[in-house]
Amino acid sequence: MSFSINTNVTSLQAQNNLRASSDFQSKTINRVTSGLRIVNSGDDAAGLAIANGMRSDQAVLTQGIRNAGDALSTLQTIDGGMNNISMLLDRARTLAAQSASGTFAGGDQGRATLNSEFQNVMTEITRQSTAIGMNTSGVFNQNLSVFIGGGKDGSATGGTANALAVATGSVNVDLRASAVDTSALGLSTVTTTPAASAVLGTINGATSGGAAIMKFVGAGYGTGVSVAVSGLDTATSLSAVVTDINAAIATAGNTNAAFKTASITAQLSSDGTKVVFSGTSAFSVSDATTGDTAGNTAAVRNIIGTASTGLAKVAQGSKQVALNFGDAVTTAVQDLTFSATDPTTGAVQSIQLAMAIGSTKAGMVATINTALQAAGGALGKLVAVDDANLAATTTGGVTIMGSGSFGVLTSAGTASDGFVAASALALNTQSATVGTGGAVDISNATTATAAVNALANAVNTLGNAQAVVGKGENQFNYAMNLAQSQSTNLAAAESRIRDADLASEAANLTKAQILLQAGTAALAQANSAPQAILSLLKG
């Protein structure tokens, strides 16, 4: 071997080893005192990136569990309110059943007392539904989407920062079809408002002595339901007229399910001079344009309050769009577009109809109704009528009516040609509630019987809404359980990457101390090694 004074290789090697042992001891002390395996990003860059992602996911899940808890509390509040409304319906059914009995001994005054309490119950149902946000268009009468986290995009990359990951990490509870106010439960009514008092003498003038035909039009009625009313020529009072009409409506109800469900009834106005028709969904009533005698049609027009044959009296209190028909389509085809959002699915339906040259008002009304019924869904719940509230026969008013919101777009065309604005520009009209309608009542045996039927349907509707809320409560419980499990497992996985094994690190600390002490002693020896060269120089 060679001996060198200028470069002590052994010392340099000892210094490097001692420095490595010192770094090892310092890193071990950091891990022991911090409890972390990864103290600096240089300790394990890839592991740190994975661990940070897991920690971020835990933060999201922690908040998501709180979100689910808040949503569950909201649904429980709604559930409690619906339970109260269920009890209110029980009371309403009791009152209605009592008033509907033919053996009720209280008379008109007693029924008035029952109806007073009944109306208070109806008011309280709407108040409570509003308080829990489940009235029609209420704050919670919508598709509730609650983000909880933990979703994945399902792709091979396993990424989570995209729309699919958000979707799979969200829980949706659709309450759009679960409103429980009197309107949604079918306990509020749409009501006709005759312009003039009925005249018994005119009604008795049904000269044929046969049945006078009333035509009712509404969603699901097909081309309309004809109600043949007998006994008008011999009726001795307007009350008797009402009784005859309701008997005929009950008979006709067996021919059309939608008409029967609408629970349409006739009753006298509060002053006893007019015949008012009410039902639980949008409808119109008119005389028959064909198949009846002049005397009978005159009697029907007098009852419903129309001046001309074939004009419909449209019930107030429903969603409506009024269109003005100027004249037959002569210059160019006119398009009509109908759109509505299905309250159950949230899907937007739309149909476009082409009104050919030569189309008259009657022809356009028929075309519209055929297309709406064929479309079904939310559009199938709309119907067009020649409206006596708006204008005369060949021109003037047509009303599109329905229970839910919708829009009607009329294409541009020649002024006064079909359904166009005078400016000949396209007009998009959104439906609006027209009039206030009325409310189910039990002031007489006939309306009380209708109320019994309406309340039975209301109980079913409320039950369906409660089922949706209960399903949502279970859904949030399941989601919280999954999120808690994911959060726990993410914490365990992060710990395996980020946390130090203290048993191993304690052994490493002892090892580092020994290496450091041994290295220090060895360095001292390496530093003194060149002194041996002095022995060669002694001479």
Coordinates of C-alpha atoms in Angstrom, one line a residue:
M1 CA 0.0 0.0 0.0
S2 CA 1.1 3.6 -0.5
F3 CA 1.2 6.3 2.2
S4 CA 0.1 9.8 1.6
I5 CA 0.2 12.9 3.8
N6 CA -1.7 15.3 1.5
T7 CA -4.8 13.2 1.1
N8 CA -6.2 11.1 3.9
V9 CA -8.6 8.9 2.0
T10 CA -9.5 6.9 5.0
S11 CA -10.5 10.0 6.9
L12 CA -12.6 11.2 4.0
Q13 CA -14.4 7.9 3.9
A14 CA -15.0 8.0 7.6
Q15 CA -16.3 11.5 7.4
N16 CA -18.8 10.5 4.6
N17 CA -20.0 7.6 6.7
L18 CA -20.3 9.7 9.8
R19 CA -22.3 12.3 7.9
A20 CA -24.7 9.7 6.6
S21 CA -25.1 8.3 10.1
S22 CA -25.7 11.8 11.4
D23 CA -28.4 12.4 8.7
F24 CA -29.9 9.0 9.5
Q25 CA -30.1 9.9 13.2
S26 CA -31.6 13.4 12.4
K27 CA -34.3 11.8 10.2
T28 CA -35.0 9.2 12.7
I29 CA -35.4 11.7 15.5
N30 CA -37.7 13.8 13.3
R31 CA -39.9 10.7 12.7
V32 CA -40.0 9.8 16.4
T33 CA -40.8 13.3 17.6
S34 CA -43.4 14.0 14.8
G35 CA -44.9 10.5 14.5
L36 CA -44.7 10.8 10.7
R37 CA -42.8 8.7 8.3
I38 CA -43.0 11.5 5.7
V39 CA -41.8 14.7 7.4
N40 CA -40.5 16.4 4.2
S41 CA -41.6 15.9 0.6
G42 CA -38.2 14.5 -0.1
D43 CA -38.8 11.6 2.3
D44 CA -41.4 10.1 -0.2
A45 CA -42.7 12.4 -2.8
A46 CA -45.0 9.9 -4.5
G47 CA -46.3 8.7 -1.1
L48 CA -46.9 12.3 0.0
A49 CA -49.0 13.1 -3.1
I50 CA -51.2 10.0 -2.5
A51 CA -51.5 10.7 1.2
N52 CA -52.5 14.4 0.6
G53 CA -55.2 13.3 -1.9
M54 CA -56.6 10.9 0.8
R55 CA -56.5 13.6 3.4
S56 CA -58.4 16.0 1.1
D57 CA -61.0 13.3 0.4
Q58 CA -61.4 12.8 4.1
A59 CA -62.1 16.6 4.5
V60 CA -64.8 16.4 1.8
L61 CA -66.4 13.3 3.4
T62 CA -66.4 14.9 6.8
Q63 CA -68.3 17.9 5.5
G64 CA -70.4 15.6 3.4
I65 CA -71.5 13.6 6.5
R66 CA -72.6 16.9 8.0
N67 CA -74.5 17.8 4.8
A68 CA -76.3 14.4 4.9
G69 CA -77.1 14.9 8.6
D70 CA -78.6 18.3 7.8
A71 CA -80.6 16.9 4.9
L72 CA -81.8 14.0 7.2
S73 CA -82.9 16.6 9.8
T74 CA -84.8 18.5 7.1
L75 CA -86.6 15.4 5.9
Q76 CA -87.5 14.4 9.4
T77 CA -89.0 17.9 9.9
I78 CA -91.0 17.5 6.7
D79 CA -92.0 14.0 7.8
G80 CA -93.3 15.3 11.1
G81 CA -95.3 18.0 9.3
M82 CA -96.8 15.4 7.0
N83 CA -97.9 13.3 10.0
N84 CA -99.7 16.4 11.3
I85 CA -101.4 16.9 7.9
S86 CA -102.4 13.3 7.9
M87 CA -104.3 13.8 11.2
L88 CA -105.9 16.9 9.7
L89 CA -107.1 14.9 6.8
D90 CA -108.6 12.4 9.2
R91 CA -110.6 15.1 10.9
A92 CA -111.7 16.5 7.5
R93 CA -112.9 13.1 6.4
T94 CA -114.8 12.7 9.6
L95 CA -116.6 16.0 9.0
A96 CA -117.2 15.3 5.3
A97 CA -118.6 11.9 6.1
Q98 CA -120.9 13.4 8.7
S99 CA -122.2 16.0 6.3
A100 CA -122.6 13.6 3.4
S101 CA -125.0 11.4 5.4
G102 CA -128.6 11.5 4.2
T103 CA -129.7 11.1 7.8
F104 CA -127.7 14.0 9.1
A105 CA -130.1 15.7 11.5
G106 CA -128.5 19.1 11.8
G107 CA -130.0 20.6 8.7
D108 CA -128.5 23.4 6.6
Q109 CA -127.4 25.2 9.8
G110 CA -125.6 22.1 11.1
R111 CA -123.9 21.6 7.8
A112 CA -122.8 25.2 7.8
T113 CA -121.2 24.7 11.2
L114 CA -119.5 21.5 9.9
N115 CA -118.3 23.4 6.8
S116 CA -116.8 26.2 9.0
E117 CA -114.6 23.8 10.8
F118 CA -113.8 21.9 7.6
Q119 CA -112.6 25.1 6.0
N120 CA -110.4 25.9 9.0
V121 CA -108.9 22.4 8.6
M122 CA -108.2 23.1 4.9
T123 CA -106.5 26.5 5.8
E124 CA -104.4 24.7 8.4
I125 CA -103.3 22.1 5.9
T126 CA -102.0 24.8 3.6
R127 CA -100.4 26.7 6.5
Q128 CA -98.5 23.7 7.8
S129 CA -97.4 22.6 4.3
T130 CA -96.0 26.1 3.8
A131 CA -94.3 26.0 7.2
I132 CA -92.4 22.8 6.2
G133 CA -91.6 24.1 2.7
M134 CA -93.8 21.5 1.0
N135 CA -96.5 23.7 -0.5
T136 CA -96.7 23.9 -4.3
S137 CA -93.5 25.6 -5.5
G138 CA -92.3 25.7 -1.8
V139 CA -88.7 25.9 -0.8
F140 CA -88.3 22.1 -0.6
N141 CA -90.9 21.2 -3.3
Q142 CA -88.0 20.4 -5.7
N143 CA -85.3 17.9 -6.6
L144 CA -83.0 18.1 -3.6
S145 CA -79.3 17.3 -4.4
V146 CA -77.0 16.9 -1.4
F147 CA -73.2 16.5 -2.1
I148 CA -71.6 14.0 0.3
G149 CA -68.4 13.0 -1.6
G150 CA -66.6 9.8 -2.1
G151 CA -67.7 9.5 -5.7
K152 CA -65.5 8.2 -8.5
D153 CA -65.6 8.8 -12.2
G154 CA -65.5 5.1 -13.0
S155 CA -62.8 5.5 -15.6
A156 CA -59.5 3.6 -15.8
T157 CA -57.6 6.5 -14.5
G158 CA -59.6 6.5 -11.3
G159 CA -59.9 10.3 -11.2
T160 CA -62.5 12.1 -9.2
A161 CA -62.3 15.7 -10.3
N162 CA -65.0 15.6 -12.9
A163 CA -68.8 15.8 -13.3
L164 CA -69.4 12.1 -13.0
A165 CA -67.5 12.0 -9.7
V166 CA -69.6 14.8 -8.4
A167 CA -72.8 13.0 -9.5
T168 CA -71.8 9.7 -7.9
G169 CA -70.9 11.6 -4.7
S170 CA -74.3 13.2 -4.5
V171 CA -77.6 12.0 -3.2
N172 CA -80.8 13.2 -4.9
V173 CA -84.3 13.2 -3.3
D174 CA -86.9 14.3 -5.7
L175 CA -89.8 16.1 -3.9
R176 CA -91.2 17.9 -6.9
A177 CA -94.3 15.7 -6.9
S178 CA -94.6 15.6 -3.1
A179 CA -96.3 18.9 -2.3
V180 CA -99.0 18.5 0.4
D181 CA -101.0 21.8 0.4
T182 CA -104.7 21.7 -0.5
S183 CA -103.9 22.4 -4.2
A184 CA -101.5 19.5 -4.5
L185 CA -103.8 17.2 -2.5
G186 CA -106.7 18.0 -4.9
L187 CA -108.7 19.8 -2.1
S188 CA -108.8 23.2 -3.8
T189 CA -111.1 23.7 -6.7
V190 CA -111.4 25.5 -10.0
T191 CA -114.8 27.2 -10.3
T192 CA -116.9 28.7 -13.1
T193 CA -118.2 32.2 -12.6
P194 CA -121.4 32.9 -14.6
A195 CA -121.7 36.4 -15.8
A196 CA -125.5 36.6 -15.1
S197 CA -128.1 35.1 -12.9
A198 CA -129.8 32.0 -14.1
V199 CA -133.5 32.4 -15.0
L200 CA -135.7 29.4 -14.1
G201 CA -138.3 30.3 -16.7
T202 CA -135.6 30.2 -19.5
I203 CA -134.3 26.9 -18.1
N204 CA -137.9 25.4 -18.0
G205 CA -138.1 26.4 -21.7
A206 CA -136.4 23.1 -22.7
T207 CA -139.3 22.6 -25.1
S208 CA -138.3 19.1 -26.2
G209 CA -138.8 17.8 -22.7
G210 CA -135.8 15.6 -23.3
A211 CA -132.3 15.7 -21.8
A212 CA -130.4 18.9 -22.3
I213 CA -126.7 18.2 -23.1
M214 CA -123.8 19.9 -21.3
K215 CA -120.4 19.3 -22.7
F216 CA -117.4 19.2 -20.3
V217 CA -113.8 19.4 -21.6
G218 CA -110.7 18.7 -19.6
A219 CA -107.4 16.8 -19.7
G220 CA -108.1 13.2 -20.3
Y221 CA -111.7 13.7 -21.3
G222 CA -111.0 12.8 -25.0
T223 CA -113.1 15.0 -27.2
G224 CA -115.3 15.9 -24.2
V225 CA -117.8 14.3 -21.9
S226 CA -121.5 14.8 -22.8
V227 CA -123.7 15.1 -19.7
A228 CA -127.5 14.6 -20.5
V229 CA -129.5 16.5 -17.9
S230 CA -133.1 15.4 -17.5
G231 CA -135.9 17.3 -15.7
L232 CA -134.9 20.9 -16.5
D233 CA -138.3 21.6 -18.1
T234 CA -140.1 20.6 -14.9
A235 CA -137.7 22.0 -12.3
T236 CA -139.5 24.2 -9.8
S237 CA -136.4 25.9 -8.4
L238 CA -132.7 26.5 -9.1
S239 CA -131.9 24.0 -6.3
A240 CA -133.8 21.4 -8.3
V241 CA -131.8 22.3 -11.4
V242 CA -128.6 21.8 -9.5
T243 CA -129.8 18.4 -8.2
D244 CA -130.7 17.3 -11.7
I245 CA -127.3 18.4 -13.1
N246 CA -125.4 16.6 -10.3
A247 CA -127.4 13.4 -10.9
A248 CA -126.5 13.5 -14.6
I249 CA -122.8 14.3 -13.8
A250 CA -122.7 11.2 -11.5
T251 CA -124.1 9.0 -14.3
A252 CA -121.7 10.4 -16.9
G253 CA -118.7 9.9 -14.5
N254 CA -119.0 6.2 -15.1
T255 CA -118.0 6.7 -18.8
N256 CA -114.7 8.6 -18.2
A257 CA -112.2 8.1 -15.4
A258 CA -110.6 11.5 -15.7
F259 CA -113.9 13.2 -15.6
K260 CA -115.0 11.2 -12.5
T261 CA -111.7 12.0 -10.7
A262 CA -112.2 15.7 -11.3
S263 CA -115.2 15.5 -8.9
I264 CA -117.1 18.2 -10.8
T265 CA -120.3 19.3 -9.1
A266 CA -122.9 22.1 -9.6
Q267 CA -124.1 24.3 -6.7
L268 CA -125.8 27.6 -6.2
S269 CA -123.8 30.7 -5.6
S270 CA -123.9 32.3 -2.2
D271 CA -126.8 34.6 -3.2
G272 CA -128.7 31.7 -4.7
T273 CA -129.0 33.2 -8.2
K274 CA -126.3 31.5 -10.2
V275 CA -125.2 27.9 -10.9
V276 CA -121.5 27.5 -10.2
F277 CA -119.6 24.4 -11.3
S278 CA -116.5 23.4 -9.4
G279 CA -113.9 20.6 -9.7
T280 CA -110.5 19.6 -8.6
S281 CA -108.7 20.1 -12.0
A282 CA -109.0 22.4 -15.0
F283 CA -112.2 22.1 -17.0
S284 CA -114.7 24.0 -19.1
V285 CA -118.5 23.5 -19.7
S286 CA -120.5 24.5 -22.7
D287 CA -123.7 23.6 -24.5
A288 CA -123.6 21.0 -27.2
T289 CA -123.0 22.4 -30.6
T290 CA -124.7 19.5 -32.3
G291 CA -127.3 16.8 -31.2
D292 CA -129.5 19.0 -29.1
T293 CA -132.6 21.1 -29.6
A294 CA -132.6 24.9 -29.7
G295 CA -134.6 25.1 -26.5
N296 CA -132.3 22.8 -24.7
T297 CA -129.1 24.7 -25.8
A298 CA -130.8 27.9 -24.7
A299 CA -131.5 26.4 -21.3
V300 CA -127.8 25.2 -20.9
R301 CA -126.4 28.6 -22.0
N302 CA -128.6 30.3 -19.4
I303 CA -127.3 27.9 -16.7
I304 CA -123.6 28.2 -17.5
G305 CA -123.7 31.9 -18.4
T306 CA -122.8 32.0 -22.1
A307 CA -124.4 34.0 -24.8
S308 CA -123.6 32.0 -27.9
T309 CA -123.8 28.4 -29.0
G310 CA -120.6 26.3 -28.5
L311 CA -118.7 28.8 -26.3
A312 CA -117.2 27.2 -23.2
K313 CA -117.3 28.7 -19.7
V314 CA -113.7 28.1 -18.4
A315 CA -113.3 27.4 -14.7
Q316 CA -111.1 29.9 -12.9
G317 CA -108.2 29.0 -10.6
S318 CA -106.1 27.0 -13.0
K319 CA -103.0 27.8 -15.1
Q320 CA -104.1 29.3 -18.4
V321 CA -102.8 31.0 -21.5
A322 CA -105.3 33.1 -23.5
L323 CA -104.8 33.2 -27.3
N324 CA -106.5 35.6 -29.7
F325 CA -107.7 34.1 -33.0
G326 CA -107.9 36.8 -35.6
D327 CA -109.1 34.9 -38.7
A328 CA -108.6 31.7 -40.6
V329 CA -105.0 31.0 -41.7
T330 CA -104.8 32.2 -45.3
T331 CA -101.3 33.5 -46.1
A332 CA -98.8 31.1 -44.5
V333 CA -98.6 28.0 -42.3
Q334 CA -98.5 29.0 -38.7
D335 CA -96.6 27.0 -36.1
L336 CA -97.5 26.6 -32.4
T337 CA -95.1 25.3 -29.9
F338 CA -96.2 23.9 -26.5
S339 CA -93.7 23.2 -23.8
A340 CA -94.1 22.0 -20.2
T341 CA -92.0 20.5 -17.4
D342 CA -93.1 17.2 -16.1
P343 CA -93.3 17.7 -12.3
T344 CA -92.4 14.0 -11.6
T345 CA -89.3 13.6 -13.8
G346 CA -88.2 17.2 -14.3
A347 CA -88.0 16.6 -18.1
V348 CA -89.1 19.3 -20.4
Q349 CA -91.6 18.3 -23.1
S350 CA -92.2 20.2 -26.2
I351 CA -94.3 19.7 -29.4
Q352 CA -94.6 21.9 -32.5
L353 CA -97.8 21.9 -34.5
A354 CA -98.2 23.3 -38.0
M355 CA -101.6 25.0 -38.6
A356 CA -102.2 24.6 -42.3
I357 CA -103.6 27.3 -44.6
G358 CA -107.4 27.3 -44.3
S359 CA -107.4 26.3 -40.6
T360 CA -110.3 27.8 -38.7
K361 CA -110.5 28.4 -34.9
A362 CA -112.5 25.2 -34.4
G363 CA -110.1 23.2 -36.5
M364 CA -107.1 24.6 -34.7
V365 CA -108.6 23.8 -31.3
A366 CA -109.3 20.2 -32.4
T367 CA -105.7 19.9 -33.8
I368 CA -104.2 21.2 -30.6
N369 CA -106.2 18.9 -28.3
T370 CA -105.4 15.8 -30.4
A371 CA -101.7 16.6 -30.4
L372 CA -101.6 17.3 -26.6
Q373 CA -103.4 14.1 -25.7
A374 CA -101.1 12.1 -28.0
A375 CA -98.0 13.7 -26.4
G376 CA -99.1 12.6 -22.9
G377 CA -97.1 13.5 -19.8
A378 CA -97.2 17.1 -18.7
L379 CA -98.5 18.2 -22.1
G380 CA -101.3 15.6 -21.9
K381 CA -102.7 17.5 -18.9
L382 CA -103.4 20.6 -21.1
V383 CA -106.5 21.2 -23.1
A384 CA -107.7 24.0 -25.5
V385 CA -111.2 25.4 -25.5
D386 CA -113.2 28.1 -27.3
D387 CA -113.5 30.5 -24.3
A388 CA -116.7 32.4 -23.7
N389 CA -114.8 34.5 -21.1
L390 CA -112.7 36.0 -23.9
A391 CA -114.6 36.6 -27.1
A392 CA -117.1 35.6 -29.8
T393 CA -117.4 32.4 -31.9
T394 CA -115.5 32.5 -35.2
T395 CA -112.8 34.8 -34.0
G396 CA -111.6 35.9 -30.5
G397 CA -110.5 33.9 -27.6
V398 CA -109.1 30.4 -27.2
T399 CA -107.8 29.3 -23.8
I400 CA -105.2 26.7 -23.1
M401 CA -105.7 25.4 -19.5
G402 CA -104.0 23.0 -17.2
S403 CA -103.0 22.4 -13.6
G404 CA -99.3 22.9 -14.1
S405 CA -97.1 25.6 -15.6
F406 CA -96.5 25.6 -19.4
G407 CA -95.7 27.9 -22.3
V408 CA -97.1 28.6 -25.7
L409 CA -95.1 30.1 -28.6
T410 CA -97.0 31.4 -31.6
S411 CA -94.9 31.8 -34.7
A412 CA -94.8 35.1 -36.7
G413 CA -97.3 35.6 -39.4
T414 CA -99.7 38.0 -41.0
A415 CA -101.5 40.3 -38.6
S416 CA -105.0 38.9 -37.7
D417 CA -104.1 35.7 -39.5
G418 CA -104.4 32.7 -37.0
F419 CA -102.9 33.1 -33.6
V420 CA -100.5 36.1 -34.2
A421 CA -99.9 39.4 -32.5
A422 CA -100.9 42.5 -34.4
S423 CA -97.2 43.3 -34.8
A424 CA -96.8 40.0 -36.7
L425 CA -94.0 39.1 -34.3
A426 CA -93.6 35.7 -32.6
L427 CA -95.2 35.7 -29.1
N428 CA -94.1 33.4 -26.3
T429 CA -96.6 33.3 -23.5
Q430 CA -96.1 31.6 -20.1
S431 CA -99.1 30.3 -18.2
A432 CA -100.5 32.1 -15.2
T433 CA -103.1 31.2 -12.6
V434 CA -106.4 32.9 -13.6
G435 CA -108.8 33.7 -10.8
T436 CA -108.8 32.2 -7.4
G437 CA -111.1 29.2 -7.9
G438 CA -112.6 27.8 -4.8
A439 CA -112.3 25.2 -2.1
V440 CA -113.8 21.8 -1.4
D441 CA -116.7 22.3 0.9
I442 CA -119.3 20.2 2.8
S443 CA -122.1 22.7 3.0
N444 CA -124.6 20.3 1.5
A445 CA -124.9 16.6 1.0
T446 CA -123.8 16.7 -2.7
T447 CA -120.6 18.7 -2.2
A448 CA -119.9 16.7 1.0
T449 CA -120.0 13.5 -1.0
A450 CA -117.6 15.0 -3.6
A451 CA -115.4 16.0 -0.7
V452 CA -115.4 12.5 0.7
N453 CA -114.1 11.2 -2.7
A454 CA -111.6 14.1 -2.9
L455 CA -110.3 13.4 0.6
A456 CA -109.8 9.7 -0.2
N457 CA -107.6 10.7 -3.1
A458 CA -105.9 13.2 -0.9
V459 CA -105.0 10.5 1.6
N460 CA -103.4 8.5 -1.2
T461 CA -101.5 11.5 -2.5
L462 CA -100.2 12.3 1.0
G463 CA -99.2 8.7 1.5
N464 CA -97.2 8.8 -1.8
A465 CA -95.5 12.0 -0.6
Q466 CA -94.7 10.4 2.8
A467 CA -93.2 7.4 1.0
V468 CA -90.9 9.7 -1.0
V469 CA -89.8 11.4 2.2
G470 CA -89.3 8.2 4.1
K471 CA -87.3 6.7 1.2
G472 CA -85.1 9.9 1.3
E473 CA -84.5 9.5 5.0
N474 CA -83.3 5.9 4.5
Q475 CA -81.2 7.0 1.5
F476 CA -79.4 9.6 3.6
N477 CA -78.8 7.1 6.4
Y478 CA -77.3 4.6 3.9
A479 CA -75.2 7.4 2.4
M480 CA -73.9 8.5 5.8
N481 CA -72.9 5.0 6.7
L482 CA -71.0 4.6 3.4
A483 CA -69.3 8.0 3.8
Q484 CA -68.3 7.2 7.4
S485 CA -66.8 3.9 6.2
Q486 CA -65.0 5.6 3.3
S487 CA -63.6 8.2 5.7
T488 CA -62.4 5.6 8.2
N489 CA -60.7 3.5 5.5
L490 CA -59.1 6.6 3.9
A491 CA -57.7 7.5 7.3
A492 CA -56.3 4.0 7.7
A493 CA -54.8 4.1 4.2
E494 CA -53.3 7.5 4.7
S495 CA -51.8 6.4 8.1
R496 CA -50.0 3.5 6.4
I497 CA -48.4 5.9 4.0
R498 CA -47.8 9.0 6.2
D499 CA -47.4 7.7 9.8
A500 CA -44.1 6.4 11.2
D501 CA -43.7 2.9 12.7
L502 CA -42.4 4.0 16.1
A503 CA -41.1 0.5 17.1
S504 CA -39.0 0.4 13.9
E505 CA -37.9 4.0 14.4
A506 CA -36.9 3.4 18.0
A507 CA -34.6 0.6 16.8
N508 CA -33.3 2.9 14.0
L509 CA -32.5 5.6 16.6
T510 CA -30.4 3.1 18.7
K511 CA -28.7 2.0 15.5
A512 CA -28.0 5.6 14.5
Q513 CA -26.5 6.4 17.9
I514 CA -24.2 3.4 17.8
L515 CA -23.1 4.2 14.2
L516 CA -22.5 7.8 15.2
Q517 CA -20.4 6.9 18.2
A518 CA -18.4 4.3 16.3
G519 CA -17.9 6.6 13.3
T520 CA -16.6 9.3 15.6
A521 CA -14.0 6.9 17.1
A522 CA -13.1 5.6 13.7
L523 CA -12.6 9.1 12.3
A524 CA -10.2 9.9 15.2
Q525 CA -8.2 6.8 14.2
A526 CA -8.2 7.7 10.5
N527 CA -7.1 11.3 11.3
S528 CA -4.1 9.9 13.3
A529 CA -3.0 7.4 10.7
P530 CA -0.7 9.7 8.8
Q531 CA 1.4 10.1 11.9
A532 CA 2.8 6.7 11.2
I533 CA 4.8 8.2 8.3
L534 CA 7.0 10.0 10.9
S535 CA 8.5 6.7 11.8
L536 CA 9.8 6.4 8.2
L537 CA 11.5 9.7 8.5
K538 CA 13.4 9.0 11.7
G539 CA 16.8 8.2 10.8

